[in-house]
Each structure stands twice: as structure tokens, then as C-alpha cells.
XYZ file of C-alpha atoms in Angstrom:
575
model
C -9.387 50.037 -33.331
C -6.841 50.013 -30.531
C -4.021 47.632 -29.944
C -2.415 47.871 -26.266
C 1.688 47.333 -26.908
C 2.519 46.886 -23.360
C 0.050 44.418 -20.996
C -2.630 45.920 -19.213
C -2.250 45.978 -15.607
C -5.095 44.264 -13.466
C -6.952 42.155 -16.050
C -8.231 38.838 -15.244
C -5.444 36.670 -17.186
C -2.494 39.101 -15.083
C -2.012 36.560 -12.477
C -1.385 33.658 -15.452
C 1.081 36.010 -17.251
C 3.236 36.610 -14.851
C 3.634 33.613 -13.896
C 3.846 32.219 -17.311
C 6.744 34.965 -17.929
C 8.771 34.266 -15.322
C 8.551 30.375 -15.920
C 9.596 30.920 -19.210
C 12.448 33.259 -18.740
C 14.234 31.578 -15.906
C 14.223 28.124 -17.963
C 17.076 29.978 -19.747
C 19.339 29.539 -17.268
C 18.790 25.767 -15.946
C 21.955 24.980 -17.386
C 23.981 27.989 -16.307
C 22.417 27.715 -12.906
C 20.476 24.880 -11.908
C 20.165 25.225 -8.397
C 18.600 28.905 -8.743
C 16.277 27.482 -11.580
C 14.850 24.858 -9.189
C 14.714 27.087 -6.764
C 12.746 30.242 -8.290
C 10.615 27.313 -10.392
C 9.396 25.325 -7.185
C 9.846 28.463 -4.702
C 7.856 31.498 -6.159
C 4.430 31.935 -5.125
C 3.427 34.916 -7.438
C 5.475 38.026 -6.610
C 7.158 35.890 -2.651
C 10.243 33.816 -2.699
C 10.841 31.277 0.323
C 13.283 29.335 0.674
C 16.244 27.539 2.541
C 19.458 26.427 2.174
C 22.147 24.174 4.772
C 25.146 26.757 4.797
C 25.651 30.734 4.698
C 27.608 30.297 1.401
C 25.157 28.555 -0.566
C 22.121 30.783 0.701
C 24.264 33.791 -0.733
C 25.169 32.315 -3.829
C 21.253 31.319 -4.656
C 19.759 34.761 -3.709
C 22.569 36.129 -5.798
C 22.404 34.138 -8.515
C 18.644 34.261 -8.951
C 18.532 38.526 -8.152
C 20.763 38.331 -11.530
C 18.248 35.458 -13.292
C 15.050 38.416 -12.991
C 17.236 41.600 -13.017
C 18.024 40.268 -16.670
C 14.184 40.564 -17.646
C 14.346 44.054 -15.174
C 12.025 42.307 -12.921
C 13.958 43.498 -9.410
C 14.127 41.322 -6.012
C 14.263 43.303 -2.682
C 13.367 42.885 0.439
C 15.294 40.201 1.848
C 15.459 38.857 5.448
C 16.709 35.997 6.132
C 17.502 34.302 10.445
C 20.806 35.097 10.235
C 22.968 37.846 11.225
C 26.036 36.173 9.314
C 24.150 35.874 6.359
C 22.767 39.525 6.466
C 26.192 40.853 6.694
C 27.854 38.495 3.994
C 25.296 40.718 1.963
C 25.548 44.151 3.385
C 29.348 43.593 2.905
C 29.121 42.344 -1.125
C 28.878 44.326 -4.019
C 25.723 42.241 -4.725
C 22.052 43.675 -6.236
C 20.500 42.116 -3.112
C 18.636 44.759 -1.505
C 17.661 43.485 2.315
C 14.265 44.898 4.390
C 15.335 47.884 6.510
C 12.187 48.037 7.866
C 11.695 44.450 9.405
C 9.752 44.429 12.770
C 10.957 40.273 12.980
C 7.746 39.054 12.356
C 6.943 38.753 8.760
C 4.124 37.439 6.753
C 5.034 33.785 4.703
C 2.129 32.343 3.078
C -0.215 33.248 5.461
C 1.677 32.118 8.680
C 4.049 34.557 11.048
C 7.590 34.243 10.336
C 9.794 35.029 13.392
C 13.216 35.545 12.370
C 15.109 35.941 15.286
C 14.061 32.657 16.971
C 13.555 31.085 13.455
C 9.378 29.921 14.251
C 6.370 30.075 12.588
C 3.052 31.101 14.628
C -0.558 31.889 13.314
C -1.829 35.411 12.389
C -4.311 36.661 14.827
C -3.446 40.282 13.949
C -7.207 41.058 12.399
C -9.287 38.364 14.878
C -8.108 39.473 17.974
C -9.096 43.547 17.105
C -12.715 42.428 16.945
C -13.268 39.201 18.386
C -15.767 40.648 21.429
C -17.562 42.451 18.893
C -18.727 39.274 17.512
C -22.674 38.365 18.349
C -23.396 34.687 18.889
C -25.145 34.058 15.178
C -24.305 31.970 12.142
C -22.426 34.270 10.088
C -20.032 35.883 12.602
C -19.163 31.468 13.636
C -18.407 31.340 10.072
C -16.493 34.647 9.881
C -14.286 33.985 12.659
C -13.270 30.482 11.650
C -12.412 32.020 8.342
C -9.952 34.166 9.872
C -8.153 31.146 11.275
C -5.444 30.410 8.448
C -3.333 27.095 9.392
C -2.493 25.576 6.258
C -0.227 23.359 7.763
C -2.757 21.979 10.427
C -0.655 22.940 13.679
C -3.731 23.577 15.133
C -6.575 21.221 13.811
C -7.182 19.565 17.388
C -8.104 23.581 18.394
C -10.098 24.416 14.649
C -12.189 21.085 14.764
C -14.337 22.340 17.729
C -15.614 25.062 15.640
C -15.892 22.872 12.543
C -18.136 20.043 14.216
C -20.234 23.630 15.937
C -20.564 24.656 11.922
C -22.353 21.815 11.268
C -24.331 21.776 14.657
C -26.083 24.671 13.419
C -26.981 23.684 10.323
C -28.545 20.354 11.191
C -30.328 22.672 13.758
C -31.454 25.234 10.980
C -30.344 28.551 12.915
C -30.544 31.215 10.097
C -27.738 33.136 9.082
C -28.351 36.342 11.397
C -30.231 34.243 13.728
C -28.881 34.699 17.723
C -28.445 31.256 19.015
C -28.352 30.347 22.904
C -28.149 27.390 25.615
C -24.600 24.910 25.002
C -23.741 26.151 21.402
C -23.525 29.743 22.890
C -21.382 28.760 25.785
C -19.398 26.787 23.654
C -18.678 28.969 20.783
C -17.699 31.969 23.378
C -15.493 29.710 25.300
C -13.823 29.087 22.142
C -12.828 32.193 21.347
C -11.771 33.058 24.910
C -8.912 30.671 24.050
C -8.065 32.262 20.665
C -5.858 34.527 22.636
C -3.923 31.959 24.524
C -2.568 31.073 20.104
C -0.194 34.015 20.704
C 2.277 31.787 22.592
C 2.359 29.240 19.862
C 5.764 28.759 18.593
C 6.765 25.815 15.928
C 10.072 24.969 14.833
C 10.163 26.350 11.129
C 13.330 23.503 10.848
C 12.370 19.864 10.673
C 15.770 18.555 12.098
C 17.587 20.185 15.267
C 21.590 21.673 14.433
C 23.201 18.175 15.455
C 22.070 16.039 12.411
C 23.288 16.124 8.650
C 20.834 15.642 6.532
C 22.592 13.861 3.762
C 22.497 10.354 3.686
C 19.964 10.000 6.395
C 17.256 7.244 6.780
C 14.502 9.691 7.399
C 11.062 7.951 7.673
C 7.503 9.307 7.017
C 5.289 8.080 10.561
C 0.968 9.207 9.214
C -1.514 8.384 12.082
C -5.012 8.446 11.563
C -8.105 8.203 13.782
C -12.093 8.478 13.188
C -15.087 8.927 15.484
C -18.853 9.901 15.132
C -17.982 13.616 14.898
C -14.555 13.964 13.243
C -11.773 11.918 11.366
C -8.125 12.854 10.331
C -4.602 11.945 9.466
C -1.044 13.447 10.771
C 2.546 12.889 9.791
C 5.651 12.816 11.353
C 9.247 12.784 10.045
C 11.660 10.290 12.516
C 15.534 10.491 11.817
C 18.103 9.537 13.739
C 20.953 12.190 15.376
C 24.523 12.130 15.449
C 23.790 11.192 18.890
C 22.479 8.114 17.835
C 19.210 8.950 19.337
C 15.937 9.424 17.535
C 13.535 12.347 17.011
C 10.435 13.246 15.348
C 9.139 16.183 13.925
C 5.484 17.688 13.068
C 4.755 18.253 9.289
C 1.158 18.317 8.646
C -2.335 17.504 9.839
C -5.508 17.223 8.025
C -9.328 17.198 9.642
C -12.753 16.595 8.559
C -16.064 16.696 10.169
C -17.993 13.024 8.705
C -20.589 13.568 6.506
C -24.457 14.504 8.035
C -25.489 11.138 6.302
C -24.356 8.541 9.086
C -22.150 6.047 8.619
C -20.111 3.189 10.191
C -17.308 3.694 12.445
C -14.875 1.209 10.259
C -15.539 3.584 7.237
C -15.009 6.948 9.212
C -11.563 5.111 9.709
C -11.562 4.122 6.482
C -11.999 7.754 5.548
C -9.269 8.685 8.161
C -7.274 6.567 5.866
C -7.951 8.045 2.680
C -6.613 11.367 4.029
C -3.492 9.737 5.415
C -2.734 8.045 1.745
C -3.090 11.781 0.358
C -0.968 13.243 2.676
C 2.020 10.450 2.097
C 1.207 10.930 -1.490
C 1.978 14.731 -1.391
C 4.761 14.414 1.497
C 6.507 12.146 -1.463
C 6.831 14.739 -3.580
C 8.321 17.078 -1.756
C 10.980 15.187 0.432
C 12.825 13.520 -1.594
C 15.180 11.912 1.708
C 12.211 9.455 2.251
C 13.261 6.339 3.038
C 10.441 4.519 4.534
C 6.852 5.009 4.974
C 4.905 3.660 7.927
C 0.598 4.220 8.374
C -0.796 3.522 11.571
C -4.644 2.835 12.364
C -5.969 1.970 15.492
C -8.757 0.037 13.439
C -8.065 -3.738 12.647
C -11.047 -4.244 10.387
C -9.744 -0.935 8.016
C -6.485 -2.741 8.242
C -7.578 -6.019 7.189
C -10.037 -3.948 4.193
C -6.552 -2.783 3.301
C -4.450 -5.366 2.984
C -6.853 -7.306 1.289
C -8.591 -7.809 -2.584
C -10.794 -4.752 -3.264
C -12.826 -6.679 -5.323
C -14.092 -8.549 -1.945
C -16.252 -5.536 -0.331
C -18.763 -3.332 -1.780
C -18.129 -0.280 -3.578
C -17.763 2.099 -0.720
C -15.404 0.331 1.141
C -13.550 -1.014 -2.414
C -13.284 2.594 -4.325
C -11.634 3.643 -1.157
C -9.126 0.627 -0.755
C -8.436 0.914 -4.181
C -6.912 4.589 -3.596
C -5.009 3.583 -0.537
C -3.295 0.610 -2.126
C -2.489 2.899 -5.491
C -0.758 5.458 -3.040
C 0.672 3.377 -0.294
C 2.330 0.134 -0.416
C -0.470 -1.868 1.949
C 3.023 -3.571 3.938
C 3.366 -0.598 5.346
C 0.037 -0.047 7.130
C 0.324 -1.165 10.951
C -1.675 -1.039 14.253
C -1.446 1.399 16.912
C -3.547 1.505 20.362
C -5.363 4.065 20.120
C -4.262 5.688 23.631
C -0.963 6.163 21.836
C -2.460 7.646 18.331
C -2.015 11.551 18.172
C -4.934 11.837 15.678
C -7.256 10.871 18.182
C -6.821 14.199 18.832
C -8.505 15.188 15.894
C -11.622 13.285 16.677
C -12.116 14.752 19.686
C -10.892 18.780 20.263
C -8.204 20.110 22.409
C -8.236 23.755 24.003
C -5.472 26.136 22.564
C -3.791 26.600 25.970
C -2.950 22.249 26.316
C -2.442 22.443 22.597
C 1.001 24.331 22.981
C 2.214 22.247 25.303
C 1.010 18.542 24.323
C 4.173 16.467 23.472
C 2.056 13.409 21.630
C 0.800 16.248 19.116
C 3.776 18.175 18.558
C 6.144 14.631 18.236
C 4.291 11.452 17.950
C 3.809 8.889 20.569
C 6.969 8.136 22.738
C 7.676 4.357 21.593
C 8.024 6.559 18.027
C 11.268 7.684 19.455
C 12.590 4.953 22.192
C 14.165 2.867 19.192
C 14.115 1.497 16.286
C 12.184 -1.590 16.853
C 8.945 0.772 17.276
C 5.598 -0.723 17.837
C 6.330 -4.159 17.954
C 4.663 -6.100 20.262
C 6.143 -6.998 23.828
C 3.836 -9.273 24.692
C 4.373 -11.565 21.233
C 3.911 -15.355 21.864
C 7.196 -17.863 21.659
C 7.459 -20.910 21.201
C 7.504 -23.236 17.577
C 5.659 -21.705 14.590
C 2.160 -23.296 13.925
C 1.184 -24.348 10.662
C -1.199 -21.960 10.233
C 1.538 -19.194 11.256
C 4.199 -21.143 8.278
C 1.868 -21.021 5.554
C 0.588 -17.346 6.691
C 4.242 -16.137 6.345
C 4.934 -18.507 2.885
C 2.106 -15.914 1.325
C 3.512 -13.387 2.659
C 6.669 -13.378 1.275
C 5.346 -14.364 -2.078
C 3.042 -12.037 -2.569
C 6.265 -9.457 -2.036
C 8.177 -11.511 -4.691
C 5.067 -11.353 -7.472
C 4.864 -7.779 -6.528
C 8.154 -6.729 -7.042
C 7.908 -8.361 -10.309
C 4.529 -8.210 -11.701
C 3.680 -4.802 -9.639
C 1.238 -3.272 -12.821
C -0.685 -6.521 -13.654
C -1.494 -6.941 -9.971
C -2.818 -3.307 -9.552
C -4.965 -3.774 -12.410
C -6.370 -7.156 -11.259
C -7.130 -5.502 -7.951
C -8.767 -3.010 -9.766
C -11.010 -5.250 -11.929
C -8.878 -3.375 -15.000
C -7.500 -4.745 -17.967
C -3.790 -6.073 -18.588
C -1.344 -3.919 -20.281
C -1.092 -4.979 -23.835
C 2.820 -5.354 -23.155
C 2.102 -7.723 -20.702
C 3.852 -11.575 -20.744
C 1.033 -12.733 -18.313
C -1.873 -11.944 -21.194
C -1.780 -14.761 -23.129
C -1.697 -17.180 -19.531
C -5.439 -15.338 -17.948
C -4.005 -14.667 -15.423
C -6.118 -13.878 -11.669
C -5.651 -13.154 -8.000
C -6.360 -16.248 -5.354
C -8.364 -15.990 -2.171
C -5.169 -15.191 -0.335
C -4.146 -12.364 -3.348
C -1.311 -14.565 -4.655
C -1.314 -14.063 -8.187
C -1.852 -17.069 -10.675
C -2.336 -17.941 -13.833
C -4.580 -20.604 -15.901
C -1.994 -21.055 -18.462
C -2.276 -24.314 -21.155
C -3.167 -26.706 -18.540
C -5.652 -25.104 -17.244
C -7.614 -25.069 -20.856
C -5.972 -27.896 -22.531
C -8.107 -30.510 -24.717
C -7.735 -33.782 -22.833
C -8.063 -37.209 -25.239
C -10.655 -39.312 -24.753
C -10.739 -42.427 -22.201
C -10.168 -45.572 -23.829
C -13.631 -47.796 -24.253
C -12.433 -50.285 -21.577
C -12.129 -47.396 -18.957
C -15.474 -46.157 -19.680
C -18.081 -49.219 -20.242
C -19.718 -50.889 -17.555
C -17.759 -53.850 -15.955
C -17.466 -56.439 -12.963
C -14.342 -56.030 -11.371
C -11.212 -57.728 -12.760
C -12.902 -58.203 -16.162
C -10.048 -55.893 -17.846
C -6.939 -55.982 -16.577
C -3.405 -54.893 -16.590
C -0.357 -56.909 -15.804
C 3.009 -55.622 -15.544
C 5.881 -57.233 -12.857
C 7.659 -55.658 -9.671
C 11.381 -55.793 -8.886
C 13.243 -57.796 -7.807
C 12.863 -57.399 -3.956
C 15.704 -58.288 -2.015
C 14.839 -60.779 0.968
C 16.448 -60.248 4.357
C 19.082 -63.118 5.524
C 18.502 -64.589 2.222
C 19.984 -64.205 -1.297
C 16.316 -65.275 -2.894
C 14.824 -62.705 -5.091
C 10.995 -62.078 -4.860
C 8.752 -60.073 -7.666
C 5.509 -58.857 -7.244
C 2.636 -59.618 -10.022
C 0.717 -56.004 -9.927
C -2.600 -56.600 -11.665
C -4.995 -53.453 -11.831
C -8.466 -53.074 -12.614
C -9.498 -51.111 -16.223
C -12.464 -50.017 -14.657
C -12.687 -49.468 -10.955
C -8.622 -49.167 -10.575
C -8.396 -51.874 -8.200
C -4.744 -53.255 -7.559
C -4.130 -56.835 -6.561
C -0.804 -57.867 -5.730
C 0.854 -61.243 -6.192
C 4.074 -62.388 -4.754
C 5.888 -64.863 -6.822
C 9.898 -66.167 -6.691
C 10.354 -65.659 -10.330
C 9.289 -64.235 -13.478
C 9.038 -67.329 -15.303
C 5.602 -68.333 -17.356
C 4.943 -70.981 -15.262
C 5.132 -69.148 -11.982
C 2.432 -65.906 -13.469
C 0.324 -69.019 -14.993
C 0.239 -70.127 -10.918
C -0.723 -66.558 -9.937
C -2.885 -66.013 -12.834
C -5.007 -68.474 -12.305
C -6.565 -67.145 -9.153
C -9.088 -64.996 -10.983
C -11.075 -64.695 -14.630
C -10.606 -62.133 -17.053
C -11.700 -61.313 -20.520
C -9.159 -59.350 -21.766
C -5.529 -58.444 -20.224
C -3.100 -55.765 -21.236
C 0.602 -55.858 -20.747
C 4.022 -54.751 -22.155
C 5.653 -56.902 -24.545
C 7.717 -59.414 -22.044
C 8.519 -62.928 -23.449
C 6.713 -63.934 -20.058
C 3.805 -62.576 -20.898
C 3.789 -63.706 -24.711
C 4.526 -67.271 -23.341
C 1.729 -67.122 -20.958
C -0.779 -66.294 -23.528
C 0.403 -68.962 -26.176
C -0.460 -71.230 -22.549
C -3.655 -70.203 -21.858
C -4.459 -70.794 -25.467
C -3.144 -74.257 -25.476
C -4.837 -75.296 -22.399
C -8.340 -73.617 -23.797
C -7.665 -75.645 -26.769
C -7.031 -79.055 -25.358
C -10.466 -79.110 -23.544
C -12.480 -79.894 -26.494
C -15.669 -80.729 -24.143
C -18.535 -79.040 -25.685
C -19.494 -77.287 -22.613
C -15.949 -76.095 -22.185
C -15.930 -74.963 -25.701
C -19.031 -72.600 -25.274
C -17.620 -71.118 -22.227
C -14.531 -70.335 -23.602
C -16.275 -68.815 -26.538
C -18.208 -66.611 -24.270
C -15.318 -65.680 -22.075
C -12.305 -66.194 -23.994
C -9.452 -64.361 -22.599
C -8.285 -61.232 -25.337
C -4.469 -60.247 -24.440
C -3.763 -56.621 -25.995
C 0.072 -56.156 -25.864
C 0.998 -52.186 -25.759
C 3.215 -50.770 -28.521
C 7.232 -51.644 -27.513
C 9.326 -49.192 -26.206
C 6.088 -46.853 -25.592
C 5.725 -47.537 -21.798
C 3.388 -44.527 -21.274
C 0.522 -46.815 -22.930
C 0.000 -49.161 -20.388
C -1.185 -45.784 -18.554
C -4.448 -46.173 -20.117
């Protein structure tokens, strides 16, 4: 048995070791040298560094610092270029290990893209399409072959490559075999497609975001996504807007993403939908990278996918609601707005552009114009004034409080939106607590589930009006021009909660026995006032005194019962 003691080059785990290795050596020196560190750990794609840095000084003390990071595990970096001539003799001059490319020809390969260092822009290689485009025969394969060859990993050129994608999958619906020579439209349009491949060579991008006269630091640099759908196509692209020391504002390209829809047809609100779900990915991932972000705007030209988004998930079905759920987790739904869709540059995606109006089309390459007017973009000049309706008031009341609940109870109202449970941790558990119509949060709480007493009998049974009563007095009201004093007898209904109201000049027995006596009763609950105590010893004298039989069995049968409450216990004449 043989045991290798150095790795074998070319096996399948190489790529993985290497990697591995140099991850683990150059955490040895994120103390010593952080910036290096970060920069060879985010940086390095397998054996290529790129990278950037704001001055000359700090872009030769990071190659230098991370030539001696590697040369320390005799793992050597050569090859530099850089786009500047002061940098590139700051190095030729040092007694540094970095070892520049002597051989440059100014346009070098970075990640697939064409790095021109002299005017410091990025292009597409066409090297190996253009030596045998016009060898290409009209079938299948050589469509697929040649789109292939098309590397734009950025999207610069999705309005151009979306032609081709949405003729893909016009030949397969059509079932043309793989070495099968197609004719009629698709043939015309395939070769007049790559007529314009050429016209690519004059494409020049900006490899820097920002132009010379901004500083980056302390900038409120905003993220601007657009996205668009139609039949054939749907999409998302970003901008980045800042502000120069001009005080004017600018925008930049970053990325685009396309898709053809799906062969199973489907609604043009969830092809925008879809649209959507790109643009959510592509603020997710722009997130991560620049960490300057401010603020994050999406723009639709769709009100229905707006409305979808901005709303409870749990409302639509589960096409629309898996994909809401993702955009809300992602994005904050605030910052979704509408855009007319003349003024959306990912319309573009939905319907093709030729290379040749590509280059020079100022709406893909920068965002509509209002983007960079002012700062009150896309607002709308022909808003209504006058006073706020009611409507508008309680519209903008729910507005602002569903920003307060979120800011405070963010996680339990993502997992209510998502139909998912609360967080063990949570202080809302114990209340149950749910999302309205209008997506305010709420909560049932004790009230909500509390165990109310039972009614008293004399609420409950069957009664003429008046039968059971309450008493209790009014007062004093103040007469005008006068110094009299008025009260008012308030005598309520067990049953039906009637109120009858007496006015009297006094509180005296005599004076309720006056206003008493205007209706029959068999039973009358009040507080414990000596006018009411005094009225009942009355009525029971005056019941007495008639002795006449007849009287007598009437009052038997509808002798008055006074129930006094318990003193100082005022909530009991509630009943």
C-alpha cells in the first residue's frame, strides 16, 4: 500500500483544497492585517484576485501586505495590473515582492468580462464568437451554442440576450430537432441577431459606480430595482442614486436579471409578480455587498402586484401568497412604489433591444430621468389639494401604526403573515395575538376570553315594562335667572332598559311619593338614601291603612318589594 505525502495534483477534491488552504492560512493574520484578510477572504476567486481601493497608498499597502500573507505559505502573487500609471510606478520603484504583468495588451480577462485598463471599462468577450459566427447553420444546437458563448454575468446586456432566449423556447414549443435546419421568421430572426453581435465591440461600461467628484464616505447612497413583465419575458434592474459634491444627483447601472415566463400560461399580474420576486433577490444580494445602503426603493408599473404586496399573504391563494411571502421577508413592503411604465427601464427586458440602440440608450444605462431631477422623485404632480377626507385620515392613522407595531413587534408579525408560530420568547403568546383586515396587529388578551357572571333573575325573566325598577336621583340642576334647584327622578326599566325621567324641586319623600305615584311597580331597587327608606316605610303605611278586602288582595298580588343595594357599593345598582 501507497500513501501520497504531498497532494495529488488534478483530483476531484483539488479545487476544495485550495481553497480550504488558503482560507485557513490567511485567518492568521486578521488581526495583524485586517484589511488584507477581508480582502483575499471576499476577493479570491480560486487562483484571481480583484479588487479596489479609494487612494494609490492604500492599493499599495493591500497588494503588499497580502503578496507577504501567501508568500509565507510560498504560494507567490504575480501578475499585477492595475489603471494606474502612479500606482504601477509606486511599485516598480519599491523594494516590494509584487511582481507586475510585462506582457499586458490592456485588455485583460476578469471573471469572464474584458477589463480595459487604460480607460478603466469593462466590455463582453466576443474573442471566440466572432471567429466563427458565419459558420453557424440555422439549427437548434448551433442557437444554443452561440447564446452560450454570450457571458454577461452582470446583465449589461439582457435587453440584447432576451431575443435569443424567448427564440430558445420558440423552437422547442415548435419541436425543431436538435440538428434540424429551421426556416421562414425564426431564420431571419436568429441571423439578424447575430449580425448585431458585432456592433457589442463598442460597448464600454464604467467599471466605477461613482464619477471622481464624489466621496464615498458618509454618503446617502440609495438602491432604485425596477421590474416589468409581459407574455414573453419578465425581469428586474437596479440602480445606485447618490448625490455629488455638486449637489446634483446621478445613477449608476449594477445589475439586471431576465427570464423567459414559463410555457404553462399564466396571468399578467403574476408575470409581474414574478418580475418582483427577482427584484427582492437582487436587493437581497445588492445588501450584502454594499454596505453604504441607505435606502431601498422597488418600483412596479403593476398596481394589483403592489396592492398583493403590501397586503396579508394569507388573503390570496398559494401562488400569489408563497410569492408575497418572499418579497415581504426580503424587502420592507413601504418601500415598493409605482412607476408608469413608459418611464420603467425593465420594460426593456420584456420586450428586446438591438445591440447597436443598446449602447447608446440613456433609460438603460441610468434609470429614468425624474430618478435624477431631485430628490422628491416620483411623486405625483398632479396630487389632489384640498382638506383630508375621512377615508384619507383613517387610511394614514393605519399607516403609521402599522410602522409603530412593526418596529416593535417586527418577528411576531412576519410569522403571523406567514401562518407560523410565535417565538416561544415572545410577550404577545400568552395574549393570541392576530392580524386585522387592515394588517394592524391585535391581540384577544383577558377580555376577549373572560368568564362574564351571570345576569341577575330580574334582567332575564319575562316582564311588562316598569314592573322592576331602579331609582336613583339627578343633581341638583341649576335654573337660569333663578336660585331654585331642580333634581331629576331617573327611573329605569330591569328588563327592557327603559329610562323615564321625572323633574321634581326637591329630594324630599314627599316630593318622589308625588312622582312615584305615576306608575305601578312590583319591586324597586335603589341606593340606601333616607329618601328612599322614608318612601318605602310610606307606601307601606298607606297599603296598610286601606284595609278594604279588595284592596287587601290587590296589594297581596302586587305588593311593591324595595331591594336596597349594599352601602358604599355603588357599582350594584349596575345590575
Amino acid at each position: 500500500m501507497y500513501h501520497f505525502n504531498r497532494h495529488c495534483f488534478g483530483v476531484t477534491s483539488s479545487p476544495f483544497v485550495l481553497a480550504a488552504t488558503i482560507k485557513t492560512h490567511i485567518k492568521k493574520y486578521k488581526e495583524k492585517h485586517p484589511l488584507a484578510y477581508e480582502m483575499l477572504n471576499e476577493s479570491l476567486y480560486v487562483d484571481d484576485l480583484f479588487y479596489g481601493s479609494s487612494t494609490i497608498q492604500d492599493a499599495f499597502t493591500l497588494s503588499s501586505d497580502a503578496v507577504s500573507i501567501l508568500k509565507d505559505a510560498n504560494m507567490n502573487m504575480r501578475k499585477f495590473d492595475m489603471n494606474s500609471k502612479e500606482l504601477k510606478n509606486v511599485w516598480l520603484n519599491s523594494n516590494s515582492d509584487i511582481e507586475t504583468n510585462k506582457h499586458s495588451d490592456n485588455h485583460l480577462k476578469v471573471l469572464g468580462l474584458v477589463w480595459n485598463n487604460l480607460d478603466d471599462t469593462l466590455g463582453i468577450d466576443l474573442h471566440s464568437l466572432l471567429s466563427n459566427l458565419n459558420e453557424n447553420e440555422c439549427t437548434k444546437r448551433n442557437v444554443f451554442h452561440t447564446a452560450a458563448k454570450l457571458f454577461d454575468p452582470s446583465g449589461f446586456i439582457s435587453p440584447f440576450l432576451i431575443r435569443i432566449k424567448c427564440l430558445l423556447q420558440e423552437l422547442w414549443q415548435l419541436g425543431i430537432g436538435w440538428d434540424e435546419v429551421f426556416t421562414g421568421q425564426i431564420k431571419e430572426n436568429f441571423q439578424n441577431w447575430c449580425k448585431e453581435i458585432k456592433d457589442l465591440q463598442n460597448l464600454k461600461i464604467p467599471r466605477y459606480y461613482f464619477p471622481d467628484q464624489i466621496v464615498i464616505d458618509n454618503q446617502d447612497i440609495q438602491l432604485h430595482v425596477f421590474s416589468d413583465a409581459s407574455l414573453k419575458s419578465f425581469g428586474a434592474v437596479a440602480y445606485l442614486r447618490y448625490k455629488t459634491s455638486k449637489g446634483k444627483f446621478q445613477t449608476s447601472f449594477v445589475i439586471s436579471k431576465s427570464r423567459v415566463t414559463p410555457i404553462k400560461k399564466l396571468t399578467l399580474p403574476r408575470l409581474e409578480l414574478m418580475g418582483d420576486i427577482i427584484a427582492s433577490r437582487i436587493v437581497k444580494h445588492l445588501k450584502g455587498i454594499f454596505k453604504d445602503i441607505k435606502k431601498v426603493f422597488c418600483w412596479s408599473d403593476s398596481t394589483i402586484v403592489l396592492h398583493w404586496i403590501k397586503g396579508s399573504a394569507s388573503k390570496y391563494k398559494q401562488f400569489v401568497a408563497n410569492r408575497v411571502i418572499e418579497i415581504q421577508e426580503t424587502t420592507d413592503p413601504i418601500s415598493w412604489r409605482h412607476c408608469s411604465g413608459k418611464h420603467n427601464p425593465a420594460d426593456l427586458l420584456t420586450r428586446g433591444l438591438t445591440s447597436r440602440d443598446l449602447i447608446t440608450f440613456i433609460k438603460w444605462w441610468h434609470g429614468p430621468e425624474w430618478l435624477r431631477d431631485a430628490e422628491t422623485f416620483g411623486l405625483r404632480k398632479n396630487a389632489e389639494k384640498g382638506p383630508l377626507t375621512s377615508d384619507e385620515l383613517t387610511n394614514v392613522e393605519m399607516f403609521w401604526v402599522r410602522i409603530t407595531q412593526n418596529d416593535s413587534y417586527s418577528n411576531e408579525i412576519t410569522c403571523l403573515k406567514n401562518n407560523k408560530s410565535l417565538p416561544r420568547d415572545s410577550k404577545l403568546l400568552c395574549l393570541n395575538p392576530f392580524l386585522d383586515s387592515n394588517g394592524i396587529l391585535r391581540v384577544t388578551g383577558r377580555l376577549g376570553t373572560q368568564v362574564i357572571a351571570p345576569l341577575p333573575d330580574i334582567r332575564v325573566e319575562q316582564s311588562a315594562p316598569f314592573t322592576i325598577i331602579g331609582v336613583d336621583f339627578a343633581g341638583p340642576l341649576f335654573v337660569k335667572d333663578t336660585n331654585a334647584k331642580q333634581y331629576i327622578l331617573l327611573i329605569t326599566c330591569a328588563v327592557t332598559r327603559s329610562v323615564h325621567l321625572e323633574l321634581v324641586g326637591d329630594m324630599t319623600t314627599d316630593t318622589f311619593l308625588l312622582a312615584f305615584r305615576r306608575g305601578l311597580c312590583s319591586a324597586v331597587i335603589s341606593d340606601n338614601a333616607r329618601t328612599f327608606k322614608r318612601a318605602e316605610l310610606e307606601i307601606k303605611r298607606i297599603w296598610n291603612i286601606l284595609n278594604h278586602p279588595d284592596v287587601k288582595n290587590f296589594y297581596s298580588f302586587n305588593g311593591i318589594k324595595w331591594q336596597y343595594i349594599v352601602e358604599r357599593a355603588a357599582w350594584w345598582g349596575g345590575f
